[in-house]
Tab-separated table of N, CA and C and ligand atoms in Angstrom:
chain	number	residue	atom	x	y	z
X	1	MET	N	19.768	205.340	65.348
X	1	MET	CA	18.487	205.207	64.676
X	1	MET	C	17.430	205.983	65.461
X	2	PHE	N	16.478	206.506	64.742
X	2	PHE	CA	15.401	207.181	65.430
X	2	PHE	C	14.119	207.006	64.624
X	3	PHE	N	13.043	207.212	65.290
X	3	PHE	CA	11.731	207.040	64.679
X	3	PHE	C	10.971	208.345	64.867
X	4	LEU	N	10.586	208.976	63.765
X	4	LEU	CA	9.893	210.257	63.871
X	4	LEU	C	8.428	210.053	64.247
X	5	GLY	N	7.929	210.898	65.145
X	5	GLY	CA	6.521	210.807	65.501
X	5	GLY	C	6.066	212.074	66.203
X	6	GLU	N	4.801	212.207	66.390
X	6	GLU	CA	4.243	213.363	67.098
X	6	GLU	C	3.184	212.880	68.080
X	7	ILE	N	3.126	213.543	69.239
X	7	ILE	CA	2.074	213.253	70.218
X	7	ILE	C	1.270	214.532	70.427
X	8	PHE	N	-0.009	214.468	70.243
X	8	PHE	CA	-0.883	215.634	70.437
X	8	PHE	C	-1.536	215.531	71.813
X	9	LEU	N	-1.319	216.564	72.642
X	9	LEU	CA	-1.854	216.557	74.002
X	9	LEU	C	-2.735	217.790	74.228
X	10	PRO	N	-3.749	217.675	75.052
X	10	PRO	CA	-4.627	218.827	75.295
X	10	PRO	C	-4.119	219.688	76.461
X	11	TYR	N	-2.774	219.801	76.636
X	11	TYR	CA	-2.222	220.570	77.748
X	11	TYR	C	-1.158	221.520	77.240
X	12	GLU	N	-0.942	222.605	77.979
X	12	GLU	CA	0.187	223.508	77.720
X	12	GLU	C	1.330	223.127	78.651
X	13	PHE	N	2.576	223.235	78.181
X	13	PHE	CA	3.732	222.957	79.024
X	13	PHE	C	4.666	224.159	79.027
X	14	ASP	N	5.507	224.257	80.075
X	14	ASP	CA	6.468	225.367	80.151
X	14	ASP	C	7.615	225.167	79.172
X	15	SER	N	8.034	223.920	78.971
X	15	SER	CA	9.124	223.655	78.030
X	15	SER	C	8.795	222.375	77.277
X	16	TYR	N	9.260	222.346	76.046
X	16	TYR	CA	8.892	221.224	75.197
X	16	TYR	C	10.085	220.375	74.776
X	17	ASP	N	11.154	221.027	74.357
X	17	ASP	CA	12.218	220.278	73.714
X	17	ASP	C	13.500	221.091	73.807
X	18	SER	N	14.610	220.424	73.613
X	18	SER	CA	15.886	221.141	73.539
X	18	SER	C	16.802	220.364	72.614
X	19	PRO	N	17.725	221.065	71.943
X	19	PRO	CA	18.607	220.345	71.011
X	19	PRO	C	19.453	219.315	71.737
X	20	MET	N	19.712	218.191	71.063
X	20	MET	CA	20.597	217.178	71.643
X	20	MET	C	22.038	217.666	71.545
X	21	PRO	N	22.861	217.358	72.539
X	21	PRO	CA	24.286	217.726	72.409
X	21	PRO	C	24.938	216.892	71.315
X	22	SER	N	25.940	217.476	70.642
X	22	SER	CA	26.668	216.727	69.615
X	22	SER	C	27.630	215.756	70.278
X	23	ARG	N	27.588	214.503	69.864
X	23	ARG	CA	28.523	213.504	70.388
X	23	ARG	C	29.359	212.927	69.251
X	24	CYS	N	29.568	213.723	68.214
X	24	CYS	CA	30.278	213.224	67.028
X	24	CYS	C	31.793	213.243	67.176
X	25	GLY	N	32.315	214.167	67.974
X	25	GLY	CA	33.774	214.267	68.078
X	25	GLY	C	34.398	214.500	66.710
X	26	ASN	N	35.439	213.730	66.385
X	26	ASN	CA	36.118	213.887	65.089
X	26	ASN	C	35.602	212.891	64.052
X	27	CYS	N	34.543	212.203	64.372
X	27	CYS	CA	34.027	211.173	63.451
X	27	CYS	C	33.520	211.822	62.157
X	28	ARG	N	33.702	211.128	61.036
X	28	ARG	CA	33.199	211.607	59.734
X	28	ARG	C	32.566	210.447	58.960
X	29	ARG	N	32.212	209.399	59.679
X	29	ARG	CA	31.790	208.184	58.960
X	29	ARG	C	30.549	208.389	58.105
X	30	CYS	N	29.597	209.191	58.586
X	30	CYS	CA	28.389	209.404	57.772
X	30	CYS	C	28.724	210.200	56.519
X	31	ILE	N	29.636	211.164	56.653
X	31	ILE	CA	30.049	211.963	55.484
X	31	ILE	C	30.694	211.047	54.455
X	32	GLU	N	31.563	210.158	54.933
X	32	GLU	CA	32.272	209.278	54.005
X	32	GLU	C	31.354	208.196	53.418
X	33	ALA	N	30.312	207.814	54.157
X	33	ALA	CA	29.414	206.761	53.661
X	33	ALA	C	28.395	207.283	52.657
X	34	CYS	N	28.179	208.583	52.625
X	34	CYS	CA	27.121	209.137	51.776
X	34	CYS	C	27.506	209.026	50.291
X	35	PRO	N	26.721	208.311	49.486
X	35	PRO	CA	27.105	208.078	48.099
X	35	PRO	C	26.975	209.303	47.204
X	36	THR	N	26.254	210.325	47.659
X	36	THR	CA	26.042	211.504	46.804
X	36	THR	C	26.668	212.769	47.387
X	37	CYS	N	27.448	212.632	48.469
X	37	CYS	CA	28.061	213.801	49.133
X	37	CYS	C	26.995	214.812	49.550
X	38	ALA	N	25.831	214.315	49.998
X	38	ALA	CA	24.757	215.212	50.428
X	38	ALA	C	25.105	215.889	51.756
X	39	ILE	N	25.919	215.211	52.577
X	39	ILE	CA	26.372	215.823	53.836
X	39	ILE	C	27.740	216.418	53.545
X	40	THR	N	27.847	217.720	53.752
X	40	THR	CA	29.102	218.371	53.376
X	40	THR	C	29.993	218.553	54.600
X	41	ASP	N	31.232	218.880	54.352
X	41	ASP	CA	32.212	218.995	55.427
X	41	ASP	C	31.814	219.996	56.502
X	42	GLY	N	31.118	221.059	56.103
X	42	GLY	CA	30.706	222.053	57.093
X	42	GLY	C	29.429	221.653	57.820
X	43	TRP	N	29.051	220.387	57.734
X	43	TRP	CA	27.811	219.862	58.330
X	43	TRP	C	26.571	220.516	57.752
X	44	ASP	N	26.704	220.984	56.503
X	44	ASP	CA	25.501	221.390	55.793
X	44	ASP	C	24.890	220.154	55.167
X	45	PHE	N	23.681	220.291	54.706
X	45	PHE	CA	22.993	219.146	54.111
X	45	PHE	C	22.301	219.603	52.839
X	46	ASP	N	22.659	218.976	51.733
X	46	ASP	CA	22.056	219.309	50.439
X	46	ASP	C	20.965	218.279	50.162
X	47	SER	N	19.742	218.629	50.561
X	47	SER	CA	18.662	217.631	50.552
X	47	SER	C	18.365	217.097	49.154
X	48	GLU	N	18.533	217.941	48.127
X	48	GLU	CA	18.201	217.460	46.774
X	48	GLU	C	19.188	216.412	46.282
X	49	ARG	N	20.367	216.354	46.874
X	49	ARG	CA	21.339	215.323	46.494
X	49	ARG	C	21.074	214.011	47.236
X	50	CYS	N	20.359	214.094	48.348
X	50	CYS	CA	20.161	212.912	49.200
X	50	CYS	C	19.311	211.871	48.470
X	51	LEU	N	19.780	210.622	48.491
X	51	LEU	CA	19.042	209.548	47.816
X	51	LEU	C	17.665	209.332	48.431
X	52	SER	N	17.541	209.554	49.731
X	52	SER	CA	16.222	209.384	50.355
X	52	SER	C	15.231	210.382	49.763
X	53	TYR	N	15.693	211.605	49.509
X	53	TYR	CA	14.822	212.579	48.837
X	53	TYR	C	14.552	212.127	47.404
X	54	GLN	N	15.597	211.789	46.686
X	54	GLN	CA	15.441	211.446	45.271
X	54	GLN	C	14.529	210.238	45.080
X	55	LEU	N	14.681	209.222	45.926
X	55	LEU	CA	13.955	207.962	45.721
X	55	LEU	C	12.587	207.930	46.404
X	56	ILE	N	12.287	208.947	47.224
X	56	ILE	CA	10.990	208.942	47.920
X	56	ILE	C	10.171	210.187	47.601
X	57	GLU	N	10.771	211.358	47.783
X	57	GLU	CA	9.980	212.581	47.693
X	57	GLU	C	9.961	213.212	46.307
X	58	ASN	N	11.008	212.995	45.529
X	58	ASN	CA	11.105	213.640	44.222
X	58	ASN	C	10.011	213.101	43.283
X	59	ARG	N	9.160	213.978	42.807
X	59	ARG	CA	8.058	213.547	41.922
X	59	ARG	C	8.454	213.596	40.446
X	60	GLY	N	9.638	214.118	40.153
X	60	GLY	CA	10.069	214.214	38.757
X	60	GLY	C	11.029	213.089	38.394
X	61	GLU	N	11.932	213.387	37.469
X	61	GLU	CA	12.940	212.407	37.054
X	61	GLU	C	14.008	212.280	38.139
X	62	LEU	N	14.585	211.105	38.259
X	62	LEU	CA	15.724	210.950	39.168
X	62	LEU	C	16.924	211.698	38.595
X	63	SER	N	17.727	212.273	39.475
X	63	SER	CA	18.953	212.918	38.997
X	63	SER	C	19.908	211.826	38.505
X	64	GLU	N	20.807	212.204	37.599
X	64	GLU	CA	21.813	211.245	37.114
X	64	GLU	C	22.651	210.726	38.272
X	65	GLU	N	22.946	211.610	39.216
X	65	GLU	CA	23.743	211.226	40.382
X	65	GLU	C	23.025	210.151	41.195
X	66	ALA	N	21.691	210.317	41.340
X	66	ALA	CA	20.923	209.325	42.094
X	66	ALA	C	20.948	207.980	41.376
X	67	LYS	N	20.764	208.005	40.055
X	67	LYS	CA	20.771	206.747	39.285
X	67	LYS	C	22.106	206.028	39.443
X	68	GLN	N	23.196	206.806	39.441
X	68	GLN	CA	24.530	206.205	39.537
X	68	GLN	C	24.801	205.671	40.943
X	69	SER	N	24.116	206.231	41.952
X	69	SER	CA	24.478	205.944	43.343
X	69	SER	C	23.529	204.975	44.038
X	70	MET	N	22.402	204.640	43.425
X	70	MET	CA	21.377	203.905	44.170
X	70	MET	C	21.749	202.450	44.442
X	71	GLY	N	22.706	201.883	43.678
X	71	GLY	CA	23.113	200.501	43.935
X	71	GLY	C	21.915	199.577	43.870
X	72	SER	N	21.714	198.764	44.899
X	72	SER	CA	20.597	197.819	44.902
X	72	SER	C	19.363	198.388	45.601
X	73	THR	N	19.368	199.700	45.834
X	73	THR	CA	18.272	200.322	46.586
X	73	THR	C	17.185	200.848	45.653
X	74	ILE	N	15.922	200.563	45.957
X	74	ILE	CA	14.828	201.130	45.161
X	74	ILE	C	13.957	202.076	45.993
X	75	TYR	N	14.261	202.231	47.274
X	75	TYR	CA	13.474	203.130	48.135
X	75	TYR	C	14.367	203.583	49.291
X	76	GLY	N	14.573	204.894	49.423
X	76	GLY	CA	15.340	205.412	50.546
X	76	GLY	C	16.831	205.145	50.434
X	77	CYS	N	17.521	205.284	51.575
X	77	CYS	CA	18.979	205.075	51.561
X	77	CYS	C	19.455	204.680	52.962
X	78	ASP	N	19.638	205.702	53.851
X	78	ASP	CA	20.048	205.470	55.247
X	78	ASP	C	21.442	204.894	55.402
X	79	ARG	N	22.318	205.031	54.400
X	79	ARG	CA	23.691	204.537	54.575
X	79	ARG	C	24.424	205.343	55.646
X	80	CYS	N	24.028	206.635	55.783
X	80	CYS	CA	24.644	207.440	56.853
X	80	CYS	C	24.254	206.893	58.230
X	81	GLN	N	23.040	206.385	58.338
X	81	GLN	CA	22.590	205.834	59.622
X	81	GLN	C	23.325	204.543	59.965
X	82	THR	N	23.463	203.689	58.985
X	82	THR	CA	24.108	202.401	59.278
X	82	THR	C	25.613	202.584	59.511
X	83	ALA	N	26.187	203.681	58.977
X	83	ALA	CA	27.622	203.931	59.184
X	83	ALA	C	27.909	204.511	60.570
X	84	CYS	N	26.911	205.076	61.217
X	84	CYS	CA	27.145	205.802	62.478
X	84	CYS	C	27.478	204.833	63.610
X	85	PRO	N	28.635	205.037	64.278
X	85	PRO	CA	29.008	204.106	65.347
X	85	PRO	C	28.030	204.096	66.517
X	86	TRP	N	27.302	205.189	66.723
X	86	TRP	CA	26.324	205.192	67.817
X	86	TRP	C	25.212	204.179	67.571
X	87	ASN	N	24.981	203.853	66.317
X	87	ASN	CA	23.874	202.937	66.031
X	87	ASN	C	24.197	201.480	66.325
X	88	LYS	N	25.447	201.216	66.757
X	88	LYS	CA	25.721	199.827	67.159
X	88	LYS	C	24.925	199.476	68.420
X	89	PHE	N	24.459	200.515	69.117
X	89	PHE	CA	23.658	200.264	70.321
X	89	PHE	C	22.176	200.061	69.994
X	90	ALA	N	21.814	200.290	68.749
X	90	ALA	CA	20.393	200.137	68.383
X	90	ALA	C	20.037	198.652	68.294
X	91	THR	N	18.859	198.313	68.743
X	91	THR	CA	18.416	196.913	68.655
X	91	THR	C	17.223	196.847	67.696
X	92	PRO	N	17.108	195.752	66.932
X	92	PRO	CA	15.982	195.643	66.001
X	92	PRO	C	14.656	195.707	66.757
X	93	ASN	N	13.687	196.403	66.171
X	93	ASN	CA	12.397	196.485	66.862
X	93	ASN	C	11.640	195.166	66.724
X	94	THR	N	10.796	194.914	67.699
X	94	THR	CA	10.010	193.677	67.678
X	94	THR	C	8.517	193.982	67.605
X	95	THR	N	8.189	195.224	67.269
X	95	THR	CA	6.775	195.601	67.192
X	95	THR	C	6.124	194.901	66.010
X	96	PRO	N	5.107	194.084	66.241
X	96	PRO	CA	4.531	193.301	65.131
X	96	PRO	C	4.108	194.168	63.954
X	97	GLU	N	3.531	195.345	64.217
X	97	GLU	CA	3.033	196.203	63.136
X	97	GLU	C	4.150	196.738	62.252
X	98	PHE	N	5.396	196.743	62.758
X	98	PHE	CA	6.508	197.302	61.981
X	98	PHE	C	7.305	196.229	61.236
X	99	GLN	N	6.911	194.974	61.365
X	99	GLN	CA	7.674	193.913	60.698
X	99	GLN	C	7.266	193.829	59.223
X	100	PRO	N	8.234	193.535	58.326
X	100	PRO	CA	7.878	193.406	56.907
X	100	PRO	C	6.994	192.193	56.659
X	101	LYS	N	6.069	192.341	55.716
X	101	LYS	CA	5.172	191.222	55.393
X	101	LYS	C	5.954	190.102	54.719
X	102	SER	N	5.527	188.866	54.924
X	102	SER	CA	6.229	187.727	54.300
X	102	SER	C	6.156	187.833	52.778
X	103	GLU	N	5.042	188.363	52.236
X	103	GLU	CA	4.930	188.531	50.778
X	103	GLU	C	6.001	189.490	50.264
X	104	LEU	N	6.312	190.500	51.071
X	104	LEU	CA	7.334	191.476	50.670
X	104	LEU	C	8.712	190.819	50.653
X	105	LEU	N	8.991	190.044	51.686
X	105	LEU	CA	10.302	189.400	51.783
X	105	LEU	C	10.487	188.352	50.687
X	106	ALA	N	9.376	187.833	50.167
X	106	ALA	CA	9.458	186.780	49.137
X	106	ALA	C	9.591	187.352	47.726
X	107	MET	N	9.543	188.671	47.574
X	107	MET	CA	9.605	189.279	46.231
X	107	MET	C	10.954	189.004	45.567
X	108	THR	N	10.928	188.609	44.309
X	108	THR	CA	12.155	188.406	43.539
X	108	THR	C	12.403	189.643	42.673
X	109	LYS	N	13.572	189.680	42.041
X	109	LYS	CA	13.889	190.805	41.155
X	109	LYS	C	12.859	190.903	40.033
X	110	ASP	N	12.491	189.752	39.458
X	110	ASP	CA	11.474	189.762	38.395
X	110	ASP	C	10.134	190.266	38.919
X	111	ASP	N	9.784	189.847	40.143
X	111	ASP	CA	8.515	190.307	40.736
X	111	ASP	C	8.495	191.837	40.816
X	112	TRP	N	9.624	192.429	41.224
X	112	TRP	CA	9.685	193.895	41.333
X	112	TRP	C	9.511	194.536	39.963
X	113	HIS	N	10.165	193.975	38.964
X	113	HIS	CA	10.063	194.574	37.625
X	113	HIS	C	8.659	194.427	37.046
X	114	ASN	N	7.921	193.405	37.487
X	114	ASN	CA	6.565	193.181	36.966
X	114	ASN	C	5.481	193.656	37.937
X	115	LEU	N	5.864	194.432	38.927
X	115	LEU	CA	4.923	194.873	39.965
X	115	LEU	C	3.718	195.599	39.353
X	116	THR	N	2.518	195.183	39.749
X	116	THR	CA	1.299	195.854	39.284
X	116	THR	C	0.799	196.800	40.381
X	117	ILE	N	-0.094	197.689	39.992
X	117	ILE	CA	-0.607	198.638	40.990
X	117	ILE	C	-1.419	197.914	42.072
X	118	GLU	N	-2.080	196.822	41.701
X	118	GLU	CA	-2.846	196.063	42.693
X	118	GLU	C	-1.897	195.436	43.726
X	119	GLN	N	-0.776	194.870	43.245
X	119	GLN	CA	0.199	194.290	44.173
X	119	GLN	C	0.807	195.375	45.061
X	120	TYR	N	1.107	196.518	44.445
X	120	TYR	CA	1.690	197.637	45.201
X	120	TYR	C	0.753	198.044	46.343
X	121	ARG	N	-0.534	198.161	46.032
X	121	ARG	CA	-1.498	198.574	47.057
X	121	ARG	C	-1.580	197.539	48.181
X	122	ALA	N	-1.548	196.263	47.822
X	122	ALA	CA	-1.666	195.221	48.839
X	122	ALA	C	-0.388	195.122	49.685
X	123	LEU	N	0.768	195.206	49.035
X	123	LEU	CA	2.046	195.069	49.753
X	123	LEU	C	2.274	196.203	50.732
X	124	PHE	N	1.879	197.420	50.327
X	124	PHE	CA	2.247	198.595	51.114
X	124	PHE	C	1.062	199.277	51.786
X	125	LYS	N	-0.029	198.549	51.949
X	125	LYS	CA	-1.189	199.115	52.643
X	125	LYS	C	-0.766	199.553	54.058
X	126	GLY	N	-0.990	200.814	54.392
X	126	GLY	CA	-0.648	201.312	55.730
X	126	GLY	C	0.837	201.576	55.919
X	127	SER	N	1.627	201.493	54.867
X	127	SER	CA	3.079	201.653	54.979
X	127	SER	C	3.521	203.021	54.479
X	128	ALA	N	4.647	203.501	55.024
X	128	ALA	CA	5.222	204.781	54.572
X	128	ALA	C	5.718	204.695	53.135
X	129	VAL	N	5.850	203.499	52.611
X	129	VAL	CA	6.291	203.356	51.210
X	129	VAL	C	5.253	203.968	50.263
X	130	LYS	N	4.029	204.156	50.761
X	130	LYS	CA	3.005	204.810	49.937
X	130	LYS	C	3.404	206.241	49.570
X	131	ARG	N	4.368	206.812	50.325
X	131	ARG	CA	4.790	208.194	50.027
X	131	ARG	C	5.340	208.320	48.620
X	132	VAL	N	6.004	207.282	48.156
X	132	VAL	CA	6.665	207.379	46.849
X	132	VAL	C	5.662	207.251	45.698
X	133	LYS	N	4.482	206.726	45.999
X	133	LYS	CA	3.442	206.449	44.991
X	133	LYS	C	3.918	205.337	44.045
X	134	PHE	N	2.938	204.709	43.421
X	134	PHE	CA	3.236	203.596	42.512
X	134	PHE	C	4.161	204.031	41.378
X	135	ASP	N	3.845	205.166	40.750
X	135	ASP	CA	4.665	205.617	39.611
X	135	ASP	C	6.106	205.904	40.034
X	136	GLY	N	6.259	206.448	41.231
X	136	GLY	CA	7.603	206.756	41.716
X	136	GLY	C	8.408	205.485	41.974
X	137	LEU	N	7.760	204.475	42.547
X	137	LEU	CA	8.481	203.218	42.803
X	137	LEU	C	8.838	202.537	41.485
X	138	LYS	N	7.914	202.575	40.521
X	138	LYS	CA	8.213	201.994	39.193
X	138	LYS	C	9.376	202.742	38.536
X	139	ARG	N	9.393	204.075	38.684
X	139	ARG	CA	10.509	204.870	38.145
X	139	ARG	C	11.831	204.386	38.752
X	140	ASN	N	11.834	204.187	40.094
X	140	ASN	CA	13.070	203.744	40.759
X	140	ASN	C	13.494	202.364	40.270
X	141	ILE	N	12.518	201.470	40.122
X	141	ILE	CA	12.831	200.106	39.676
X	141	ILE	C	13.370	200.152	38.237
X	142	SER	N	12.727	200.960	37.402
X	142	SER	CA	13.142	201.047	36.000
X	142	SER	C	14.546	201.615	35.854
X	143	ALA	N	14.930	202.489	36.777
X	143	ALA	CA	16.263	203.105	36.705
X	143	ALA	C	17.354	202.068	36.857
X	144	LYS	N	17.015	200.890	37.324
X	144	LYS	CA	18.001	199.834	37.544
X	144	LYS	C	18.016	198.811	36.420
X	145	GLU	N	17.190	199.015	35.376
X	145	GLU	CA	17.138	198.025	34.299
X	145	GLU	C	18.355	198.121	33.405
A	201	SF4	S1	20.296	208.986	53.311
A	201	SF4	FE1	21.968	208.325	51.904
A	201	SF4	S2	22.154	209.968	50.381
A	201	SF4	FE2	20.955	210.793	52.133
A	201	SF4	S3	22.487	211.788	53.454
A	201	SF4	FE3	22.259	209.657	54.187
A	201	SF4	S4	23.854	208.471	53.101
A	201	SF4	FE4	23.587	210.442	52.012
A	202	SF4	S1	28.601	208.844	61.787
A	202	SF4	FE1	27.431	209.401	63.632
A	202	SF4	S2	28.971	209.970	65.170
A	202	SF4	FE2	29.976	209.950	63.140
A	202	SF4	S3	29.866	212.106	62.457
A	202	SF4	FE3	28.082	211.025	61.599
A	202	SF4	S4	26.414	211.354	63.113
A	202	SF4	FE4	28.368	211.863	64.117
């Protein structure tokens, strides 16, 4: 698991970053876990097939493949992450700001189908879920009806 972020500093440095070494060996678990075959055998990545792209960034219609593959998911995917054996070392974060709101955890299936824009704004204030926009989340929910 990883968390994307950026730090802006008022200094110049001689070196900034370097690629991580591959520790995959012969493992293929993420390839096999991917419901849309977005990760290909040659370690290429077809971003438009990825459910995280389809359910978050895509502003148009969901692909038929995404509709067939989303299962119980209405936002994102990350099945490749949960399949990765290295992630058994990951521990749940305890940062209060990153914990889900109790109102969110209490949502029922009917609540999701009847979600209003006011509820959406309150539930996801300050959250990355705002990336999908209200219409996009409703599209994802409707695809499961
Ligand atoms: S997020 Fe889901 S769809 Fe995207 S590459 Fe990972 S397993 Fe495949
Ligand atoms: S599941 Fe993890 S260790 Fe296995 S191939 Fe994918 S990234 Fe590498």
